[in-house]
mmCIF file of C-alpha atoms in Angstrom:
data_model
loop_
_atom_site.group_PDB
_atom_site.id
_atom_site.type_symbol
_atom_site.label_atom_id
_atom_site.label_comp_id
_atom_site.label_asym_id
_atom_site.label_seq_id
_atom_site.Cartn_x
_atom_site.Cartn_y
_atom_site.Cartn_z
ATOM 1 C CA UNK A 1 109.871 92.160 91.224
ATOM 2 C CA UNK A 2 111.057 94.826 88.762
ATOM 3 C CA UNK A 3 110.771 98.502 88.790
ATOM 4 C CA UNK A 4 110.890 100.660 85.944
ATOM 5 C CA UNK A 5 110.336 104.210 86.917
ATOM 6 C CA UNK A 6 108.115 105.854 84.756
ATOM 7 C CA UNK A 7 106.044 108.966 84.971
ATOM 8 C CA UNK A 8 102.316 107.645 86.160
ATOM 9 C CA UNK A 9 98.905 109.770 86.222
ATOM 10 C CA UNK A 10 97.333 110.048 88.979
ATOM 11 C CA UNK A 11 93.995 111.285 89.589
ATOM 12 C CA UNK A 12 92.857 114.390 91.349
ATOM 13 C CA UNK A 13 90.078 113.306 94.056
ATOM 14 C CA UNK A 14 89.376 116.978 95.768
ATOM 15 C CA UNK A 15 92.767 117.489 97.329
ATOM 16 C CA UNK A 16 96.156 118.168 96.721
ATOM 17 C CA UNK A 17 98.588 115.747 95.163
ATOM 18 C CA UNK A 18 102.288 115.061 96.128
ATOM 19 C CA UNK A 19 104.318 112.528 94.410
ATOM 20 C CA UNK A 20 107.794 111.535 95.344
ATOM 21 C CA UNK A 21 109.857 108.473 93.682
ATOM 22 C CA UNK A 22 108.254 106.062 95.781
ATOM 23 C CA UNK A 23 105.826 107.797 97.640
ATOM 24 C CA UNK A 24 102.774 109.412 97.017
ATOM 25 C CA UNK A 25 100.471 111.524 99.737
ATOM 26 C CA UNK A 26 97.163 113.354 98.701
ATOM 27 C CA UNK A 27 94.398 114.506 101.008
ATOM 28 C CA UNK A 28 91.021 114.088 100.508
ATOM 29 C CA UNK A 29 88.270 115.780 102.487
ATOM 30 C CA UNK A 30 91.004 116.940 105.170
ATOM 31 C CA UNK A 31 92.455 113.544 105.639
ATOM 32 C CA UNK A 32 95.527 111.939 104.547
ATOM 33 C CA UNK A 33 96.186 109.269 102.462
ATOM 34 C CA UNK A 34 100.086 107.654 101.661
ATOM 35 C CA UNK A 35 100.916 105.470 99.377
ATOM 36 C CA UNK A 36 104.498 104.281 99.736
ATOM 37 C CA UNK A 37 106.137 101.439 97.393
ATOM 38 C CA UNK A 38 108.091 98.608 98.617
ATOM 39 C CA UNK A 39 109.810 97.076 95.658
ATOM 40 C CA UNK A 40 112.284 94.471 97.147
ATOM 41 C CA UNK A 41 108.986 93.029 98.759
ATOM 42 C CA UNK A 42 106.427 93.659 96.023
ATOM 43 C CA UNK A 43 104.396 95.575 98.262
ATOM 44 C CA UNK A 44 102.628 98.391 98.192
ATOM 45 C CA UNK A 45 102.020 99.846 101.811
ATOM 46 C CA UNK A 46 98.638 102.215 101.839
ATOM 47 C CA UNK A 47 98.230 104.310 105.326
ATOM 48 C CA UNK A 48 94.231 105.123 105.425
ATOM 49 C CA UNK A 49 92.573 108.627 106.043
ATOM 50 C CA UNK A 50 91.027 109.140 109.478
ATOM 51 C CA UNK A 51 87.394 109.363 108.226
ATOM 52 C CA UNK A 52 86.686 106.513 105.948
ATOM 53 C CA UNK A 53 83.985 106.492 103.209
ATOM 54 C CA UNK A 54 82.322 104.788 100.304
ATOM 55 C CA UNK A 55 83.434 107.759 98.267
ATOM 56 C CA UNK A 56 87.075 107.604 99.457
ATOM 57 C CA UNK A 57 87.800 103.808 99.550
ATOM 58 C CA UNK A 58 86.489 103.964 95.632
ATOM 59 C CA UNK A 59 89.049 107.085 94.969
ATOM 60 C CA UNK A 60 92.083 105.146 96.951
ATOM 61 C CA UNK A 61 91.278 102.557 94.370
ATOM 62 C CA UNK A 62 91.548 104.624 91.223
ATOM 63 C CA UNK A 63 94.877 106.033 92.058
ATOM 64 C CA UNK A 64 95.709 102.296 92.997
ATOM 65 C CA UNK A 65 94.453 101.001 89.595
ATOM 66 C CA UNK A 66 96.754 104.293 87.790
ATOM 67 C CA UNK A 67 100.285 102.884 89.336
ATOM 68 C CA UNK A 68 102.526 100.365 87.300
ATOM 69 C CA UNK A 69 103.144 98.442 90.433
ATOM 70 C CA UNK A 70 99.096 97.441 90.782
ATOM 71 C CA UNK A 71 99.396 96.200 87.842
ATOM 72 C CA UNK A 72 102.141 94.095 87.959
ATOM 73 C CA UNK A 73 100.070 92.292 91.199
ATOM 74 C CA UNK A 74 102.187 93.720 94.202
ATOM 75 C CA UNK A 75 100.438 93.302 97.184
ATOM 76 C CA UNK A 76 98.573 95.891 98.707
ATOM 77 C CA UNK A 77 98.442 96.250 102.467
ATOM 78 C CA UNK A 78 96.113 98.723 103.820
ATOM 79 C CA UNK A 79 96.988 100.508 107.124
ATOM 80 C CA UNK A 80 93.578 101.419 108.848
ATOM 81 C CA UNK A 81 95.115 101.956 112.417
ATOM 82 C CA UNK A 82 93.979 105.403 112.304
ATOM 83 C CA UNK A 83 91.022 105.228 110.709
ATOM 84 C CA UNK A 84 88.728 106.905 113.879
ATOM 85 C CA UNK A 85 84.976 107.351 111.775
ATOM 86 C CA UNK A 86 83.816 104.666 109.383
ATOM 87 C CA UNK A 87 80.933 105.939 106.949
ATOM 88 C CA UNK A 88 80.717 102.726 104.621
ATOM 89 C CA UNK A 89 78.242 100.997 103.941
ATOM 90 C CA UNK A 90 76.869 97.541 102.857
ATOM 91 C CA UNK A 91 76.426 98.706 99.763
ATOM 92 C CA UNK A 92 79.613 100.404 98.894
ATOM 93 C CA UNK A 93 82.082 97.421 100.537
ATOM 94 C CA UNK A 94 79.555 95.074 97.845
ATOM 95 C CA UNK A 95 80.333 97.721 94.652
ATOM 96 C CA UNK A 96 84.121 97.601 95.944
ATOM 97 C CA UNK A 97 83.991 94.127 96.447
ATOM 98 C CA UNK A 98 82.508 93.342 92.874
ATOM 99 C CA UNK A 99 84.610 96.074 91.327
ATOM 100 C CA UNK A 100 88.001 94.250 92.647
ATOM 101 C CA UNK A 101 86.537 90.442 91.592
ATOM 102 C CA UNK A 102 89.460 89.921 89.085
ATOM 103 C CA UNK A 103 91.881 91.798 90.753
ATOM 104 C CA UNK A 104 95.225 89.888 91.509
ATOM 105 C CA UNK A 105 96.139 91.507 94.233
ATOM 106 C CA UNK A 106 96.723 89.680 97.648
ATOM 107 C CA UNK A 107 95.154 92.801 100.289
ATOM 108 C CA UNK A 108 95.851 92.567 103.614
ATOM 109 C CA UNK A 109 94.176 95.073 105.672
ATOM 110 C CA UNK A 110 95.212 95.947 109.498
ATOM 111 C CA UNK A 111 92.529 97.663 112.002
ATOM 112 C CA UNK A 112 92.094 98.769 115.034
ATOM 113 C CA UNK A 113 88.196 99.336 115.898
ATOM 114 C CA UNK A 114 85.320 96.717 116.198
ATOM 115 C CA UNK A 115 83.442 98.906 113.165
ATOM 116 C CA UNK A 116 86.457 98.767 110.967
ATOM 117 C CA UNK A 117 86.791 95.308 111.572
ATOM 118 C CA UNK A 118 83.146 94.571 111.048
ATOM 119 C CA UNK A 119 83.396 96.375 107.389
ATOM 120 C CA UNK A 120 86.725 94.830 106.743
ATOM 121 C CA UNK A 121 85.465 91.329 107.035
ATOM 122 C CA UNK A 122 82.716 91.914 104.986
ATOM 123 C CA UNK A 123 84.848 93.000 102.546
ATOM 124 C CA UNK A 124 87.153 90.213 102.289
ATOM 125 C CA UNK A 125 84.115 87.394 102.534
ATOM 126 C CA UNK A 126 82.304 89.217 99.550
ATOM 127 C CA UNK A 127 85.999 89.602 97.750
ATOM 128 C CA UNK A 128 87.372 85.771 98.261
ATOM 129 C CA UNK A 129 84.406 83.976 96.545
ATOM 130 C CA UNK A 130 86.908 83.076 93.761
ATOM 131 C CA UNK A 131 90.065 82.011 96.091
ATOM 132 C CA UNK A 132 91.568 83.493 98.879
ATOM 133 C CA UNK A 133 92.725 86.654 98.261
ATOM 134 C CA UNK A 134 91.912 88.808 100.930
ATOM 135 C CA UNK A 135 92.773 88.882 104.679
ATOM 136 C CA UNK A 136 92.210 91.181 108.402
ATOM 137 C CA UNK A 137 94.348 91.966 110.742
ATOM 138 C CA UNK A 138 94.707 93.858 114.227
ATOM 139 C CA UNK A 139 98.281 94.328 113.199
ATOM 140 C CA UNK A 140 100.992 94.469 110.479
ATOM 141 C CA UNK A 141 103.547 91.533 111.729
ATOM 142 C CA UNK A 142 100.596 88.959 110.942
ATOM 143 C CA UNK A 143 99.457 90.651 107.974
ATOM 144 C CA UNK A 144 102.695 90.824 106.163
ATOM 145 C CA UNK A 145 103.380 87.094 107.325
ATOM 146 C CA UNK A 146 100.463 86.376 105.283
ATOM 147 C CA UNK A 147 101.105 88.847 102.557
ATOM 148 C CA UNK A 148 104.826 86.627 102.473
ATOM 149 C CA UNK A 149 102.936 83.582 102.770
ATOM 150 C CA UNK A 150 100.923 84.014 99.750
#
């Protein structure tokens, strides 16, 4: 993969916004969100807020959709180890699901709770009706075997 560094938007979603040359960290509703880029592995490496919503998932998304890399198809693997409240709901993982159909983004996404597991799999069995695109984890080493796999 290439990198050409270029000045990117990114969108304000009710917190502040810090952007480094590979890194970018912005809280929303008190929590945390980074978004680091690994270009020698076409990766991009997203660590999850601690209180996960319909809401918030959508707004990780549009700062996704705003970065060069996302479109060029890097991976995307989702960190949810600290994700401690899951508000989503059927609904919202469906709209996500639909709204990242043609999306060519291999998403790998590592959890730690029975919940965010639960959501998580729905997720990737509404996503990977076209091919098989999407994958959980309960950790990273097997989810970036698979990301390397792919």
């Amino acid at each position: 993969c290439s990198r050409s560094w270029v000045l990117r938007a990114f969108y304000h979603v009710g917190g502040g916004i810090e952007a480094h040359k590979s890194r970018l960290r912005f809280s929303m509703d008190s929590n945390v969100v980074s978004i680091q880029v690994d270009d020698p592995h076409c990766l991009i490496r997203v660590s999850l807020p601690r209180e996960l919503t319909d809401t918030s998932i959508i707004n990780v998304f549009a700062l996704l959709r705003a970065m060069l890399e996302f479109a060029n198809a890097y991976s995307l693997l989702f960190d949810g180890t600290d994700v401690q409240h899951t508000k989503l709901t059927g609904d919202g993982i469906f709209n996500l699901a639909r709204s990242t159909a043609d999306d060519l983004n291999r998403v790998a996404m590592v959890v730690s709770t029975p919940v965010a597991f639960g959501m998580a799999r729905m997720y990737e069995i509404c996503s990977n009706w076209k091919e098989e695109r999407v994958s959980v984890f309960s950790d990273k080493e097997s989810a970036l075997a698979w990301l390397r796999a792919g």
